[in-house]
């Protein structure tokens, strides 16, 4: 999905990744990250958000919760939205500031003491039980915690496994209860996803959830709540920040934009954010009919993967589809055309670029610094959850 963009806009990353693999410095099933590009992308986003009067909370699940990348991002965007409790711990340990917790996964009740002690700007709550739990723990800590009310998404506009939130027609009653809780203050609303890119053109547009969030904020303002936030996550990028500002959001939550891998970036190479990662694997074996099998582990089912590059020969081979319900021990390529005169060798490098969520893979993450100055160096090798490998 992103191989053309990567080769056109960041060929040094592809060359460095291939060389690291050839020298045996990184294993197959490794995402190689351009630390400089990630930092530059974060700076661009921060400058544009500041110009538009928007706040940003950055998200790192897509890039493997990596501490080096977190530090690079937080120099420009200091505060994060943590997907779950483990991510919040990793982000905090790397020195970033807690912006929004409970963003997609509610904080488990038994982990509230630890995470509220981080003093997050906001905590997202999906229902009264979670709001009461946050209030009780905040009161025990002697503080009043700002909360964002997660609004239930419109029918057909919510991903499976992400259901929940307060229905708009129940928000008035919900707010009345929260207003009586001593440990929380209603600080705003959020929903997900609020913006999506067209699968054909890549163009971003608001979802019905955005409209629901706007109506919810208006309802809460009518109850006397002031300075209400509206965080509108999903597809936050340089291209969508003006849209967020125009429609009335106060916050965006960039994730894929930090690596130049939103769907829009696959269609439009003129987008400001630079491609910042490449997936490296190798040929594991070849089937009797000539199809090469690559080592897997990092093939995210929603990646829209199309082709692989074999740098030794320059072959670009189509990647064969694989059922998402199967484990990706391997991934098959089309057999090379015999007329090309090129065969495929055991162990040779393969480069792929596609949309991913590294935190749900078995992959490694290699961080490379110095590409922007022409002096690349491998600075660390990590697992998919940000833990350094020996």
CSV table of C-alpha atoms in Angstrom, one decimal:
chain,number,residue,atom,x,y,z
A,1,UNK,CA,0.0,0.0,0.0
A,2,UNK,CA,2.9,2.4,0.8
A,3,UNK,CA,5.8,0.9,-1.0
A,4,UNK,CA,5.7,3.4,-3.9
A,5,UNK,CA,5.5,6.3,-1.5
A,6,UNK,CA,8.4,4.9,0.6
A,7,UNK,CA,10.7,4.3,-2.4
A,8,UNK,CA,9.9,7.8,-3.9
A,9,UNK,CA,10.1,9.8,-0.7
A,10,UNK,CA,12.4,7.9,1.7
A,11,UNK,CA,14.6,5.6,-0.4
A,12,UNK,CA,17.4,5.9,2.1
A,13,UNK,CA,15.3,4.1,4.7
A,14,UNK,CA,14.6,1.2,2.3
A,15,UNK,CA,18.3,1.0,1.5
A,16,UNK,CA,19.4,1.1,5.1
A,17,UNK,CA,16.8,-1.5,6.2
A,18,UNK,CA,17.9,-3.9,3.5
A,19,UNK,CA,21.6,-3.4,4.4
A,20,UNK,CA,20.9,-4.0,8.1
A,21,UNK,CA,19.2,-7.3,7.2
A,22,UNK,CA,21.9,-8.4,4.8
A,23,UNK,CA,24.6,-7.8,7.5
A,24,UNK,CA,22.6,-9.8,10.0
A,25,UNK,CA,22.0,-6.8,12.4
A,26,UNK,CA,18.3,-7.2,12.3
A,27,UNK,CA,16.2,-10.4,11.9
A,28,UNK,CA,13.3,-11.1,9.6
A,29,UNK,CA,9.9,-9.8,10.8
A,30,UNK,CA,11.3,-6.4,11.8
A,31,UNK,CA,9.8,-3.0,11.3
A,32,UNK,CA,12.6,-0.5,10.7
A,33,UNK,CA,11.7,3.0,11.9
A,34,UNK,CA,13.2,6.3,10.7
A,35,UNK,CA,13.7,8.2,14.0
A,36,UNK,CA,14.4,11.5,12.3
A,37,UNK,CA,11.3,11.3,10.0
A,38,UNK,CA,9.1,10.5,13.0
A,39,UNK,CA,10.4,13.5,14.9
A,40,UNK,CA,10.0,15.8,11.8
A,41,UNK,CA,6.5,14.6,11.3
A,42,UNK,CA,5.6,15.3,14.9
A,43,UNK,CA,7.0,18.8,14.6
A,44,UNK,CA,4.9,19.5,11.5
A,45,UNK,CA,1.8,18.4,13.2
A,46,UNK,CA,2.5,20.4,16.3
A,47,UNK,CA,3.1,23.6,14.3
A,48,UNK,CA,-0.1,23.2,12.3
A,49,UNK,CA,-2.2,22.4,15.3
A,50,UNK,CA,-0.8,25.4,17.1
A,51,UNK,CA,-1.6,27.6,14.1
A,52,UNK,CA,-5.2,26.3,14.2
A,53,UNK,CA,-5.6,26.5,17.9
A,54,UNK,CA,-6.0,22.7,18.3
A,55,UNK,CA,-4.5,20.5,21.0
A,56,UNK,CA,-2.9,17.2,20.2
A,57,UNK,CA,-2.6,13.9,22.1
A,58,UNK,CA,-0.3,11.5,20.2
A,59,UNK,CA,-0.9,7.7,19.9
A,60,UNK,CA,1.8,5.1,19.6
A,61,UNK,CA,0.1,1.7,19.4
A,62,UNK,CA,0.8,1.6,15.7
A,63,UNK,CA,4.5,2.0,16.1
A,64,UNK,CA,5.0,-0.6,18.9
A,65,UNK,CA,5.0,1.7,22.0
A,66,UNK,CA,8.6,2.4,21.3
A,67,UNK,CA,10.5,4.5,23.9
A,68,UNK,CA,12.9,6.1,21.4
A,69,UNK,CA,10.0,7.1,19.1
A,70,UNK,CA,8.0,8.3,22.1
A,71,UNK,CA,10.8,10.7,23.1
A,72,UNK,CA,11.2,12.0,19.6
A,73,UNK,CA,7.5,12.7,19.3
A,74,UNK,CA,7.0,14.2,22.7
A,75,UNK,CA,9.6,16.9,22.0
A,76,UNK,CA,7.0,18.5,19.8
A,77,UNK,CA,3.7,16.9,21.1
A,78,UNK,CA,4.2,16.5,24.9
A,79,UNK,CA,1.0,14.7,25.8
A,80,UNK,CA,-0.4,11.3,24.7
A,81,UNK,CA,-3.6,9.4,24.4
A,82,UNK,CA,-3.0,5.9,25.8
A,83,UNK,CA,-5.0,3.1,24.4
A,84,UNK,CA,-4.7,0.9,27.5
A,85,UNK,CA,-3.0,0.8,30.9
A,86,UNK,CA,0.1,-1.0,29.7
A,87,UNK,CA,0.6,1.7,27.0
A,88,UNK,CA,0.2,4.5,29.6
A,89,UNK,CA,3.0,2.9,31.7
A,90,UNK,CA,5.3,2.7,28.7
A,91,UNK,CA,4.6,6.3,27.7
A,92,UNK,CA,5.0,7.6,31.2
A,93,UNK,CA,8.3,5.7,31.6
A,94,UNK,CA,9.6,7.4,28.4
A,95,UNK,CA,8.8,10.8,29.8
A,96,UNK,CA,5.7,11.8,28.0
A,97,UNK,CA,2.7,13.5,29.7
A,98,UNK,CA,-0.7,11.8,30.2
A,99,UNK,CA,-3.3,13.6,28.0
A,100,UNK,CA,-6.2,11.2,27.7
A,101,UNK,CA,-6.5,7.8,29.3
A,102,UNK,CA,-9.3,5.4,28.6
A,103,UNK,CA,-9.3,6.5,25.0
A,104,UNK,CA,-10.2,3.1,23.4
A,105,UNK,CA,-10.0,0.8,26.4
A,106,UNK,CA,-11.5,1.7,29.7
A,107,UNK,CA,-9.1,1.9,32.7
A,108,UNK,CA,-9.6,-1.4,34.7
A,109,UNK,CA,-10.9,-0.5,38.1
A,110,UNK,CA,-8.0,-2.1,40.0
A,111,UNK,CA,-5.5,0.0,37.9
A,112,UNK,CA,-7.2,3.3,38.6
A,113,UNK,CA,-5.0,4.2,41.6
A,114,UNK,CA,-1.8,3.9,39.6
A,115,UNK,CA,-3.0,5.7,36.5
A,116,UNK,CA,-4.9,8.6,38.1
A,117,UNK,CA,-1.7,9.2,40.1
A,118,UNK,CA,-0.2,10.2,36.7
A,119,UNK,CA,-2.5,13.2,36.8
A,120,UNK,CA,-3.9,12.8,33.3
A,121,UNK,CA,-5.5,15.9,31.7
A,122,UNK,CA,-8.7,13.8,31.0
A,123,UNK,CA,-10.0,10.3,31.4
A,124,UNK,CA,-12.6,9.0,29.0
A,125,UNK,CA,-15.6,7.2,30.5
A,126,UNK,CA,-18.1,5.0,28.7
A,127,UNK,CA,-20.8,4.5,31.3
A,128,UNK,CA,-21.9,5.4,34.8
A,129,UNK,CA,-20.1,2.5,36.5
A,130,UNK,CA,-16.8,3.6,35.1
A,131,UNK,CA,-17.5,7.3,35.9
A,132,UNK,CA,-18.3,6.3,39.5
A,133,UNK,CA,-15.1,4.3,39.8
A,134,UNK,CA,-13.0,7.2,38.6
A,135,UNK,CA,-14.8,9.6,41.0
A,136,UNK,CA,-14.3,7.3,44.0
A,137,UNK,CA,-10.6,6.8,43.3
A,138,UNK,CA,-10.0,10.5,42.4
A,139,UNK,CA,-11.7,11.6,45.7
A,140,UNK,CA,-9.6,9.1,47.6
A,141,UNK,CA,-6.5,10.8,46.0
A,142,UNK,CA,-7.8,14.2,47.0
A,143,UNK,CA,-8.4,15.4,43.4
A,144,UNK,CA,-11.2,16.1,40.9
A,145,UNK,CA,-10.5,14.4,37.6
A,146,UNK,CA,-11.6,15.9,34.3
A,147,UNK,CA,-13.5,13.3,32.2
A,148,UNK,CA,-14.5,13.1,28.6
A,149,UNK,CA,-17.9,11.4,28.0
A,150,UNK,CA,-17.5,8.8,25.2
A,151,UNK,CA,-20.6,9.1,23.0
A,152,UNK,CA,-22.1,6.0,21.5
A,153,UNK,CA,-21.4,5.8,17.8
A,154,UNK,CA,-23.9,5.9,15.0
A,155,UNK,CA,-25.2,2.6,13.7
A,156,UNK,CA,-22.7,1.2,11.2
A,157,UNK,CA,-20.0,3.7,12.2
A,158,UNK,CA,-18.4,1.7,15.0
A,159,UNK,CA,-15.7,-1.0,14.6
A,160,UNK,CA,-16.5,-4.4,16.1
A,161,UNK,CA,-14.8,-4.8,19.5
A,162,UNK,CA,-15.1,-1.1,20.1
A,163,UNK,CA,-18.7,-0.8,21.1
A,164,UNK,CA,-19.8,1.3,24.0
A,165,UNK,CA,-20.5,4.9,25.1
A,166,UNK,CA,-23.4,7.0,26.2
A,167,UNK,CA,-26.3,7.3,23.7
A,168,UNK,CA,-27.0,10.9,22.8
A,169,UNK,CA,-30.6,10.6,24.0
A,170,UNK,CA,-29.4,9.4,27.4
A,171,UNK,CA,-26.7,12.0,27.8
A,172,UNK,CA,-28.9,14.5,29.8
A,173,UNK,CA,-29.6,11.9,32.5
A,174,UNK,CA,-26.0,10.7,32.4
A,175,UNK,CA,-24.7,14.2,33.0
A,176,UNK,CA,-27.1,14.8,35.8
A,177,UNK,CA,-25.6,11.9,37.7
A,178,UNK,CA,-22.0,12.9,36.9
A,179,UNK,CA,-22.6,16.4,38.2
A,180,UNK,CA,-23.3,15.0,41.6
A,181,UNK,CA,-20.1,12.9,41.8
A,182,UNK,CA,-17.5,14.6,44.0
A,183,UNK,CA,-14.4,13.2,42.2
A,184,UNK,CA,-15.1,14.1,38.5
A,185,UNK,CA,-15.8,17.1,36.4
A,186,UNK,CA,-17.3,16.9,32.9
A,187,UNK,CA,-14.6,18.4,30.7
A,188,UNK,CA,-15.9,17.4,27.2
A,189,UNK,CA,-16.8,14.6,24.9
A,190,UNK,CA,-15.3,12.2,22.4
A,191,UNK,CA,-16.3,9.5,19.9
A,192,UNK,CA,-14.6,7.1,17.6
A,193,UNK,CA,-14.0,7.1,14.7
A,194,UNK,CA,-14.7,10.8,13.9
A,195,UNK,CA,-12.9,11.0,10.6
A,196,UNK,CA,-12.2,8.4,8.0
A,197,UNK,CA,-10.4,8.3,4.6
A,198,UNK,CA,-12.3,7.2,1.5
A,199,UNK,CA,-11.0,3.7,0.6
A,200,UNK,CA,-10.7,4.6,-3.1
A,201,UNK,CA,-9.5,8.2,-3.1
A,202,UNK,CA,-8.0,8.5,0.4
A,203,UNK,CA,-9.8,11.8,1.0
A,204,UNK,CA,-10.8,12.4,4.6
A,205,UNK,CA,-14.3,13.2,5.7
A,206,UNK,CA,-16.2,13.4,9.0
A,207,UNK,CA,-18.2,10.3,10.1
A,208,UNK,CA,-21.7,10.5,11.7
A,209,UNK,CA,-19.9,10.1,15.0
A,210,UNK,CA,-18.5,13.6,14.7
A,211,UNK,CA,-21.9,15.1,14.4
A,212,UNK,CA,-23.1,13.2,17.4
A,213,UNK,CA,-20.1,14.5,19.4
A,214,UNK,CA,-20.9,18.1,18.4
A,215,UNK,CA,-24.5,17.7,19.5
A,216,UNK,CA,-23.4,16.1,22.7
A,217,UNK,CA,-21.1,19.0,23.5
A,218,UNK,CA,-23.9,21.5,22.7
A,219,UNK,CA,-26.2,19.6,25.1
A,220,UNK,CA,-23.6,19.7,27.9
A,221,UNK,CA,-23.0,23.4,27.3
A,222,UNK,CA,-26.7,23.9,27.7
A,223,UNK,CA,-26.4,22.4,31.1
A,224,UNK,CA,-23.9,25.1,32.1
A,225,UNK,CA,-20.6,23.3,31.4
A,226,UNK,CA,-18.0,25.6,30.0
A,227,UNK,CA,-14.7,25.3,28.0
A,228,UNK,CA,-15.7,21.8,26.8
A,229,UNK,CA,-13.2,19.7,24.9
A,230,UNK,CA,-14.1,17.7,21.8
A,231,UNK,CA,-11.5,15.2,20.9
A,232,UNK,CA,-12.1,13.8,17.3
A,233,UNK,CA,-9.7,10.9,16.8
A,234,UNK,CA,-9.0,8.8,13.8
A,235,UNK,CA,-7.0,9.9,10.7
A,236,UNK,CA,-5.6,13.0,12.4
A,237,UNK,CA,-3.0,14.4,10.0
A,238,UNK,CA,-1.8,17.6,8.4
A,239,UNK,CA,-4.6,17.2,5.9
A,240,UNK,CA,-7.4,16.8,8.5
A,241,UNK,CA,-6.3,19.3,11.1
A,242,UNK,CA,-8.0,22.2,9.3
A,243,UNK,CA,-11.1,20.0,9.0
A,244,UNK,CA,-11.1,19.4,12.8
A,245,UNK,CA,-10.7,23.1,13.5
A,246,UNK,CA,-13.4,24.1,11.0
A,247,UNK,CA,-16.0,21.6,12.4
A,248,UNK,CA,-15.3,22.6,16.0
A,249,UNK,CA,-13.0,20.0,17.5
A,250,UNK,CA,-10.5,21.0,20.2
A,251,UNK,CA,-8.2,18.0,20.0
A,252,UNK,CA,-6.8,15.5,17.5
A,253,UNK,CA,-5.0,12.3,18.2
A,254,UNK,CA,-2.3,11.7,15.5
A,255,UNK,CA,-1.0,8.1,15.1
A,256,UNK,CA,-0.5,7.0,11.6
A,257,UNK,CA,0.4,10.5,10.5
A,258,UNK,CA,3.5,10.3,12.6
A,259,UNK,CA,4.8,7.7,10.1
A,260,UNK,CA,3.1,9.1,7.0
A,261,UNK,CA,0.8,6.0,6.7
A,262,UNK,CA,-2.8,7.3,6.7
A,263,UNK,CA,-4.8,6.0,3.7
A,264,UNK,CA,-4.4,9.5,2.2
A,265,UNK,CA,-0.6,9.1,2.2
A,266,UNK,CA,-0.9,6.0,0.1
A,267,UNK,CA,-2.8,8.0,-2.6
A,268,UNK,CA,-1.1,11.4,-2.4
A,269,UNK,CA,2.7,11.5,-2.2
A,270,UNK,CA,2.5,15.3,-1.8
A,271,UNK,CA,1.3,15.0,1.8
A,272,UNK,CA,3.7,16.8,4.2
A,273,UNK,CA,4.3,13.8,6.5
A,274,UNK,CA,7.2,11.6,5.3
A,275,UNK,CA,7.0,7.8,5.2
A,276,UNK,CA,8.9,6.6,8.3
A,277,UNK,CA,8.9,2.8,8.4
A,278,UNK,CA,9.5,-0.3,6.3
A,279,UNK,CA,8.8,-3.9,7.1
A,280,UNK,CA,11.8,-6.3,6.6
A,281,UNK,CA,11.6,-10.0,6.3
A,282,UNK,CA,13.2,-12.7,4.2
A,283,UNK,CA,12.5,-15.7,2.0
A,284,UNK,CA,11.9,-18.8,4.2
A,285,UNK,CA,11.4,-21.4,1.5
A,286,UNK,CA,10.1,-21.8,-2.1
A,287,UNK,CA,7.1,-23.9,-3.0
A,288,UNK,CA,7.3,-26.5,-5.8
A,289,UNK,CA,5.5,-24.2,-8.1
A,290,UNK,CA,8.0,-21.4,-7.6
A,291,UNK,CA,6.1,-19.2,-5.1
A,292,UNK,CA,8.4,-17.7,-2.4
A,293,UNK,CA,7.2,-17.9,1.2
A,294,UNK,CA,8.3,-15.0,3.4
A,295,UNK,CA,8.7,-15.3,7.2
A,296,UNK,CA,5.6,-13.7,8.8
A,297,UNK,CA,4.7,-12.3,12.2
A,298,UNK,CA,3.9,-8.7,11.2
A,299,UNK,CA,1.2,-9.0,8.5
A,300,UNK,CA,-1.7,-7.0,9.9
A,301,UNK,CA,-4.9,-8.2,8.4
A,302,UNK,CA,-6.2,-4.7,7.5
A,303,UNK,CA,-3.0,-3.6,5.8
A,304,UNK,CA,-4.1,-3.7,2.2
A,305,UNK,CA,-0.8,-5.2,1.3
A,306,UNK,CA,0.0,-5.5,-2.4
A,307,UNK,CA,3.6,-6.0,-3.4
A,308,UNK,CA,7.1,-6.9,-2.0
A,309,UNK,CA,10.4,-5.7,-3.2
A,310,UNK,CA,13.4,-8.1,-3.3
A,311,UNK,CA,16.3,-5.6,-3.3
A,312,UNK,CA,19.0,-8.1,-4.5
A,313,UNK,CA,17.4,-8.3,-8.0
A,314,UNK,CA,14.9,-5.4,-7.9
A,315,UNK,CA,12.0,-7.8,-8.4
A,316,UNK,CA,8.6,-6.4,-7.3
A,317,UNK,CA,6.3,-9.4,-6.7
A,318,UNK,CA,2.6,-9.4,-5.8
A,319,UNK,CA,1.7,-10.5,-2.3
A,320,UNK,CA,-0.9,-13.2,-2.3
A,321,UNK,CA,-4.0,-12.6,-0.1
A,322,UNK,CA,-4.3,-14.5,3.2
A,323,UNK,CA,-7.3,-15.1,5.3
A,324,UNK,CA,-7.2,-12.9,8.4
A,325,UNK,CA,-8.4,-15.7,10.7
A,326,UNK,CA,-5.2,-17.6,10.0
A,327,UNK,CA,-1.8,-17.2,11.8
A,328,UNK,CA,0.7,-15.5,9.5
A,329,UNK,CA,3.5,-18.0,9.9
A,330,UNK,CA,4.4,-17.2,6.3
A,331,UNK,CA,3.2,-15.0,3.5
A,332,UNK,CA,3.3,-16.1,-0.1
A,333,UNK,CA,4.4,-14.1,-3.1
A,334,UNK,CA,3.6,-14.8,-6.8
A,335,UNK,CA,6.3,-16.8,-8.5
A,336,UNK,CA,8.7,-14.7,-10.5
A,337,UNK,CA,8.3,-14.7,-14.2
A,338,UNK,CA,11.0,-17.0,-15.7
A,339,UNK,CA,11.5,-14.5,-18.5
A,340,UNK,CA,12.9,-12.0,-15.9
A,341,UNK,CA,16.0,-14.1,-15.6
A,342,UNK,CA,15.9,-13.7,-11.8
A,343,UNK,CA,15.4,-16.4,-9.3
A,344,UNK,CA,14.7,-16.2,-5.5
A,345,UNK,CA,17.2,-17.3,-3.0
A,346,UNK,CA,16.8,-18.7,0.5
A,347,UNK,CA,17.3,-16.0,3.1
A,348,UNK,CA,17.2,-13.0,0.8
A,349,UNK,CA,15.8,-9.7,1.9
A,350,UNK,CA,12.2,-8.7,1.2
A,351,UNK,CA,10.9,-5.1,1.9
A,352,UNK,CA,7.2,-4.3,2.3
A,353,UNK,CA,5.4,-1.1,3.3
A,354,UNK,CA,1.8,-1.2,4.5
A,355,UNK,CA,-0.5,0.1,7.2
A,356,UNK,CA,0.0,-1.8,10.4
A,357,UNK,CA,-0.7,-1.9,14.2
A,358,UNK,CA,2.6,-3.2,15.5
A,359,UNK,CA,1.4,-3.7,19.1
A,360,UNK,CA,-0.8,-6.7,17.9
A,361,UNK,CA,2.0,-8.4,16.0
A,362,UNK,CA,5.0,-10.7,16.9
A,363,UNK,CA,7.4,-8.3,15.2
A,364,UNK,CA,10.6,-6.6,16.2
A,365,UNK,CA,11.1,-2.9,15.9
A,366,UNK,CA,14.5,-1.5,14.8
A,367,UNK,CA,15.1,2.2,15.3
A,368,UNK,CA,17.5,4.0,12.9
A,369,UNK,CA,18.8,7.5,13.5
A,370,UNK,CA,20.8,9.8,11.2
A,371,UNK,CA,19.1,9.2,7.9
A,372,UNK,CA,18.3,12.9,7.5
A,373,UNK,CA,22.1,13.7,7.7
A,374,UNK,CA,23.2,10.7,5.6
A,375,UNK,CA,24.8,8.9,8.5
A,376,UNK,CA,22.3,6.2,9.5
A,377,UNK,CA,23.0,4.1,12.6
A,378,UNK,CA,20.9,1.4,14.3
A,379,UNK,CA,20.1,2.8,17.8
A,380,UNK,CA,18.1,-0.1,19.2
A,381,UNK,CA,16.1,-3.3,18.7
A,382,UNK,CA,12.8,-3.8,20.5
A,383,UNK,CA,9.8,-6.1,20.7
A,384,UNK,CA,6.3,-5.1,19.5
A,385,UNK,CA,5.5,-3.6,23.0
A,386,UNK,CA,8.5,-1.4,23.3
A,387,UNK,CA,10.8,-3.6,25.4
A,388,UNK,CA,14.5,-3.6,24.3
A,389,UNK,CA,15.9,-6.8,23.0
A,390,UNK,CA,19.4,-8.0,23.9
